[in-house]
PDB file of C-alpha atoms in Angstrom:
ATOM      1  CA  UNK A   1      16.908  -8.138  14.590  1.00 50.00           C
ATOM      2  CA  UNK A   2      17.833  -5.795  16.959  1.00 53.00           C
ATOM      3  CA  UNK A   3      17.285  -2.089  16.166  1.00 55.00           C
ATOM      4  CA  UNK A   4      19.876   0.600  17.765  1.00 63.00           C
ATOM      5  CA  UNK A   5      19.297   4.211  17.692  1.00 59.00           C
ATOM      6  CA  UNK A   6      21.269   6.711  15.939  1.00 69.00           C
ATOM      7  CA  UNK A   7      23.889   8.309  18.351  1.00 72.00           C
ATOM      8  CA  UNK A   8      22.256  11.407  19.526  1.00 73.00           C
ATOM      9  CA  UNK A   9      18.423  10.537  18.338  1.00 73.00           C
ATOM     10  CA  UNK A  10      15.514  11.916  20.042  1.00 83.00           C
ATOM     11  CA  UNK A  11      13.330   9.220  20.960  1.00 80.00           C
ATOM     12  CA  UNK A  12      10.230  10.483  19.098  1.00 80.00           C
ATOM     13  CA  UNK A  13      12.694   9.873  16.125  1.00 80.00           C
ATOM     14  CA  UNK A  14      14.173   6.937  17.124  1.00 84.00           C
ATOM     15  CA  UNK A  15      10.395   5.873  17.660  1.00 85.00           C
ATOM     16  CA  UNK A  16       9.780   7.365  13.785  1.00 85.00           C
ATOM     17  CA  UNK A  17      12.168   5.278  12.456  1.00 87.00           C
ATOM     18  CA  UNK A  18      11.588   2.138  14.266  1.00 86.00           C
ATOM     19  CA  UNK A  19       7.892   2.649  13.513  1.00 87.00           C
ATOM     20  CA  UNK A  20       8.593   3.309   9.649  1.00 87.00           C
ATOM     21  CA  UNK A  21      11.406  -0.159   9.918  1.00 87.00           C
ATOM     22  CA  UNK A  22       8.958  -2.050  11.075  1.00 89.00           C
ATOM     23  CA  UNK A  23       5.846  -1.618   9.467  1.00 88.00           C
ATOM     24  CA  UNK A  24       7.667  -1.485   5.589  1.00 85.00           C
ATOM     25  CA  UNK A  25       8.919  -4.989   6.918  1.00 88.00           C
ATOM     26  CA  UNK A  26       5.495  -6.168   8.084  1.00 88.00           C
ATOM     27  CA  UNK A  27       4.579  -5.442   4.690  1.00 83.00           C
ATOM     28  CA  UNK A  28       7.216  -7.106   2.900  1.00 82.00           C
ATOM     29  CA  UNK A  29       6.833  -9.888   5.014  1.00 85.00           C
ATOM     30  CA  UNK A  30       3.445 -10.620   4.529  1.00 85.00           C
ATOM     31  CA  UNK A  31       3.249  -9.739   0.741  1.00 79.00           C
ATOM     32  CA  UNK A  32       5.776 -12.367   0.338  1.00 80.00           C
ATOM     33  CA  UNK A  33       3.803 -15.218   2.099  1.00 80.00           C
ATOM     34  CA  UNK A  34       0.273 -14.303   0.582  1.00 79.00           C
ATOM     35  CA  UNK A  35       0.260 -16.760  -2.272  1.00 71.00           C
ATOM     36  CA  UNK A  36      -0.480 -14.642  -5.411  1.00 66.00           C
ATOM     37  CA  UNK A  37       0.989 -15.197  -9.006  1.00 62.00           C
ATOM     38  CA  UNK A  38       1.182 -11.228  -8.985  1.00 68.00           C
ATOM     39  CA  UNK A  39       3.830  -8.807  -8.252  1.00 71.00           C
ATOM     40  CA  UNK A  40       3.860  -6.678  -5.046  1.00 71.00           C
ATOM     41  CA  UNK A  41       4.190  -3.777  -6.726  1.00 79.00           C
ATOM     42  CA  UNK A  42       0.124  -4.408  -8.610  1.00 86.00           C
ATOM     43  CA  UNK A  43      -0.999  -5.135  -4.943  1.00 84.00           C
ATOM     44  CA  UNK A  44       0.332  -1.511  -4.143  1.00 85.00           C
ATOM     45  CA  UNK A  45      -1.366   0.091  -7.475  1.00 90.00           C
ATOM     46  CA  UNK A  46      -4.479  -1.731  -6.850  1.00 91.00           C
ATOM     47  CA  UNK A  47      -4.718  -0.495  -2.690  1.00 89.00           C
ATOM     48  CA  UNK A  48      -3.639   3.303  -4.115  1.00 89.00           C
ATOM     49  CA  UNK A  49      -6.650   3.212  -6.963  1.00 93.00           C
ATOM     50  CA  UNK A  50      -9.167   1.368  -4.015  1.00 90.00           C
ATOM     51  CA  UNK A  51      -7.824   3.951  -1.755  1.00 87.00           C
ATOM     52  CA  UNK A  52      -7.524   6.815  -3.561  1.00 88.00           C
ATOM     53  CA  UNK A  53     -10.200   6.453  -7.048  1.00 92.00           C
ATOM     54  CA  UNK A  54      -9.257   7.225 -10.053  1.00 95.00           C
ATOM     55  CA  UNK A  55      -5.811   8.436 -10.227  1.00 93.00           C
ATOM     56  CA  UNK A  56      -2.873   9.514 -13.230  1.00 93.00           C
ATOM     57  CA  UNK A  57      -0.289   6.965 -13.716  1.00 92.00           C
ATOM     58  CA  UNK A  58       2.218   9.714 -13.026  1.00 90.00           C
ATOM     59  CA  UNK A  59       0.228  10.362  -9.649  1.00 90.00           C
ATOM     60  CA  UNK A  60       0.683   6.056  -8.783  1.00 91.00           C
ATOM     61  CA  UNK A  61       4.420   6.174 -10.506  1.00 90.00           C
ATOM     62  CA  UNK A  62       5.221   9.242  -7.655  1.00 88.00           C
ATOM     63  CA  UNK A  63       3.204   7.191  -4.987  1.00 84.00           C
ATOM     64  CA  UNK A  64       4.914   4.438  -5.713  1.00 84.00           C
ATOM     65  CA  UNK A  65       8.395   5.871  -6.248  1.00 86.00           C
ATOM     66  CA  UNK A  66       9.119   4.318  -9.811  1.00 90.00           C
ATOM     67  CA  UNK A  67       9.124   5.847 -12.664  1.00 92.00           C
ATOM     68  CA  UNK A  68       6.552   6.872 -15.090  1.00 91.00           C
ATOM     69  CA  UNK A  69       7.467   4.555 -17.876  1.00 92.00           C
ATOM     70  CA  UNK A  70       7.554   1.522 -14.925  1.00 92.00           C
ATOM     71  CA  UNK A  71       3.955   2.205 -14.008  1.00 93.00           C
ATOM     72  CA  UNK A  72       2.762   2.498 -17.486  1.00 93.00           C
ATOM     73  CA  UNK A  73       3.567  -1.105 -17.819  1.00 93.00           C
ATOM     74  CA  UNK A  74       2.488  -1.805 -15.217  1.00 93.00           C
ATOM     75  CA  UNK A  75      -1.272  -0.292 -15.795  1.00 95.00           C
ATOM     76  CA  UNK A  76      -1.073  -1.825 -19.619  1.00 95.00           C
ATOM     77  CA  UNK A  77      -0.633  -4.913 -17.733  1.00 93.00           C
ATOM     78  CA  UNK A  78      -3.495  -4.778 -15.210  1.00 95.00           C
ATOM     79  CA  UNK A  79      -5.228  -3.006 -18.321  1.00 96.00           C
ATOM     80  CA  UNK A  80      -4.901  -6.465 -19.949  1.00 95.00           C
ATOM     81  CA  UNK A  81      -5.962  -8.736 -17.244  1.00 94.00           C
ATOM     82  CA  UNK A  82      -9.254  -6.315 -16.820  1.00 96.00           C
ATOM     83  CA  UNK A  83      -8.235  -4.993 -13.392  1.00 96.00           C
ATOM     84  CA  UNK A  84      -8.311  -1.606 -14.127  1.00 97.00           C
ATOM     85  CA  UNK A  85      -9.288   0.595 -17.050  1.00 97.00           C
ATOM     86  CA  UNK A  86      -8.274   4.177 -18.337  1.00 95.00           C
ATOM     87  CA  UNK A  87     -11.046   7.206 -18.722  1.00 93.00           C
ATOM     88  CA  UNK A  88     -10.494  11.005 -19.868  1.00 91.00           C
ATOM     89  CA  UNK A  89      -9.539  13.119 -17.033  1.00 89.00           C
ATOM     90  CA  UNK A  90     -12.028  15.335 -16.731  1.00 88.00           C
ATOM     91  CA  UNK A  91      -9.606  18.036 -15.499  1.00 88.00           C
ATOM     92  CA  UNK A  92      -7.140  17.669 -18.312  1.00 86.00           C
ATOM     93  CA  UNK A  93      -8.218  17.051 -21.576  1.00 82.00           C
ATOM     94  CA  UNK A  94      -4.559  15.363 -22.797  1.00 85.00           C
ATOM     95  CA  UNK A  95      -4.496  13.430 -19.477  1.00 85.00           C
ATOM     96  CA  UNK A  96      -6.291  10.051 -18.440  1.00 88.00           C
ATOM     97  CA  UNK A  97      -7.228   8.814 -15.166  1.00 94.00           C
ATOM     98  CA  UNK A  98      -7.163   4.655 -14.012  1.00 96.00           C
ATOM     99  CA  UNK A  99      -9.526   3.290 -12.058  1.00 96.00           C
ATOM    100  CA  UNK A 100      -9.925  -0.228 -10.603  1.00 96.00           C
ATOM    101  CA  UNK A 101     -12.319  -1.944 -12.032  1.00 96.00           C
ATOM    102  CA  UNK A 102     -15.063  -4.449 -10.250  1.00 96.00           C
ATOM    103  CA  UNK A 103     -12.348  -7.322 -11.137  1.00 95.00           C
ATOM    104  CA  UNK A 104      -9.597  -5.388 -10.109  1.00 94.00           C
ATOM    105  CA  UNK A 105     -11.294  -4.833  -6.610  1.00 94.00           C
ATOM    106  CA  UNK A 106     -11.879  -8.428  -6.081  1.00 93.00           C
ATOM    107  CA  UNK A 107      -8.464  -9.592  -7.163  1.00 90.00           C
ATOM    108  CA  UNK A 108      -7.722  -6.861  -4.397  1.00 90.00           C
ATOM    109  CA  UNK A 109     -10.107  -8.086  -1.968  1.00 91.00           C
ATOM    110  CA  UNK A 110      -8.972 -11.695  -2.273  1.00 89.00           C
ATOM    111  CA  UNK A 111      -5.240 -10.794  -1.902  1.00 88.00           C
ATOM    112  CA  UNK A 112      -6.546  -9.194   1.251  1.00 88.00           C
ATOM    113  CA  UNK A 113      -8.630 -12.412   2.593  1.00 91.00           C
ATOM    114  CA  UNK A 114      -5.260 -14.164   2.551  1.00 89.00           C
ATOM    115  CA  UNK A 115      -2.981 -11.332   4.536  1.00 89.00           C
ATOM    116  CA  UNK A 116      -5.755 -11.685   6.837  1.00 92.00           C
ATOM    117  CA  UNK A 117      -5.882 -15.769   7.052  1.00 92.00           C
ATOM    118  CA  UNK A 118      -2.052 -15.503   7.351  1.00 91.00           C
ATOM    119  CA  UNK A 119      -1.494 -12.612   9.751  1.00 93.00           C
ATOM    120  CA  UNK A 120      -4.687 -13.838  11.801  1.00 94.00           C
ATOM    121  CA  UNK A 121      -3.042 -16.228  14.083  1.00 95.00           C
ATOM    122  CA  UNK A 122      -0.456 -14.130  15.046  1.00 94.00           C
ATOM    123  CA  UNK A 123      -2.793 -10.969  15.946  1.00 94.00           C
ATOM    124  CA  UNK A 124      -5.108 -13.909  17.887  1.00 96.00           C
ATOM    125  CA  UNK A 125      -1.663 -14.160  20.231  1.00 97.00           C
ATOM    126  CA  UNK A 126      -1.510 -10.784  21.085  1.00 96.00           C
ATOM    127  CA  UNK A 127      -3.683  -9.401  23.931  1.00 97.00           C
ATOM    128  CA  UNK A 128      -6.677  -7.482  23.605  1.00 96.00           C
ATOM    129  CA  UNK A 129      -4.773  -4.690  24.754  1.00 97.00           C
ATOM    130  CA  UNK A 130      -2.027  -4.921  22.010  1.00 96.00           C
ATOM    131  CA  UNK A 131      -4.145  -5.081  19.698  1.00 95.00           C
ATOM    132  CA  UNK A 132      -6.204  -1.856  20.281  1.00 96.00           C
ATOM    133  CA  UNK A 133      -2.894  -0.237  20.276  1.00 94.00           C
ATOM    134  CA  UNK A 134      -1.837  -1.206  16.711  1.00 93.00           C
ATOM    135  CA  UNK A 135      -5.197   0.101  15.770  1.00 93.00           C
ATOM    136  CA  UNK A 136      -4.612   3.318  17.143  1.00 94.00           C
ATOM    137  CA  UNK A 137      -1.310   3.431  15.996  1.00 92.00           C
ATOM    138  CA  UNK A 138      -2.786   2.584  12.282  1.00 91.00           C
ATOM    139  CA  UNK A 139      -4.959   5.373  13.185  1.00 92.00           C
ATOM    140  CA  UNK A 140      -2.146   7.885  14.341  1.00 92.00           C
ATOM    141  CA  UNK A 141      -0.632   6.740  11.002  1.00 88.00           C
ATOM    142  CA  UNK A 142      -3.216   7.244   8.183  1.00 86.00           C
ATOM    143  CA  UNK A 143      -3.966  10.709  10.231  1.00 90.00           C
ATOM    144  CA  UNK A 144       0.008  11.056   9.618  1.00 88.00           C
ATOM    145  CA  UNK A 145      -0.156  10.652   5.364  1.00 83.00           C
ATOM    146  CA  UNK A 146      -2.915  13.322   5.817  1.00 84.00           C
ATOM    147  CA  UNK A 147      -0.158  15.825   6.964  1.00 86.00           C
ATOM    148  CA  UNK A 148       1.136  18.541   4.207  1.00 84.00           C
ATOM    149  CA  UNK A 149       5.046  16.620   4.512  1.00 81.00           C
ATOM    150  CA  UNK A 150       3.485  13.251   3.318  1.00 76.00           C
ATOM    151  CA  UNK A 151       0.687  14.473   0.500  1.00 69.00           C
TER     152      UNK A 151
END
């Protein structure tokens, strides 16, 4: 797939949006080949509550961009299989945070061996070189979700 600029792009946005292209379909790519009987979507709730701790479901429905009633089904359901559980926030007495829970993070973590085991032979192909520059660019781009636009 070839990807062609927007008539009149900059090429630090043409780079933006060849960068953003590409990396949502690395993901997609690569969720779909793990073998796991679970939805994408509990892969993503389970890396935001790793990532981020305890979080509201309407904090994981907005970082996920579904809605609130979505997410609530799908915490019951992680609820049920033990991965996460719900505590008081401590904030917000009507509120309730989820957090993953020690299955949870090794449901995670396993989901994560096998990106790994897949993805591995193609990162072993790239040069040494190549590969220090996707980890500065994952650098460059964890630095960018720290930025005021992308909170």
């Amino acid at each position: 797939m070839h990807f062609e600029p927007e008539p009149g792009a900059s090429e630090s946005d043409t780079a933006a949006i060849r960068l953003m292209s590409a990396s949502s379909r690395y993901n997609r790519a690569v969720a779909r080949r793990v073998e796991a009987p679970t939805a994408a979507g509990t892969w993503r709730a389970l890396a935001a509550l790793h990532e981020l701790g305890p979080t509201r479901v309407s904090d994981l429905a907005e970082w996920q961009r579904v809605s609130q009633p979505t997410m609530t089904t799908l915490v019951r359901r992680m609820e049920q299989q033990g991965w996460v559980e719900r505590h008081p926030d401590p904030t917000d007495g009507r509120a309730t945070r989820v957090s993953i829970t020690d299955d949870g993070r090794a449901q995670f973590q396993r989901f994560r061996a096998q990106a790994l085991e897949l993805t591995g032979p193609a990162w072993a192909r790239l040069t040494e070189a190549d590969r220090a520059t996707l980890a500065r660019a994952a650098d460059l781009l964890r630095a960018l979700l720290d930025e005021p636009e992308l909170r």
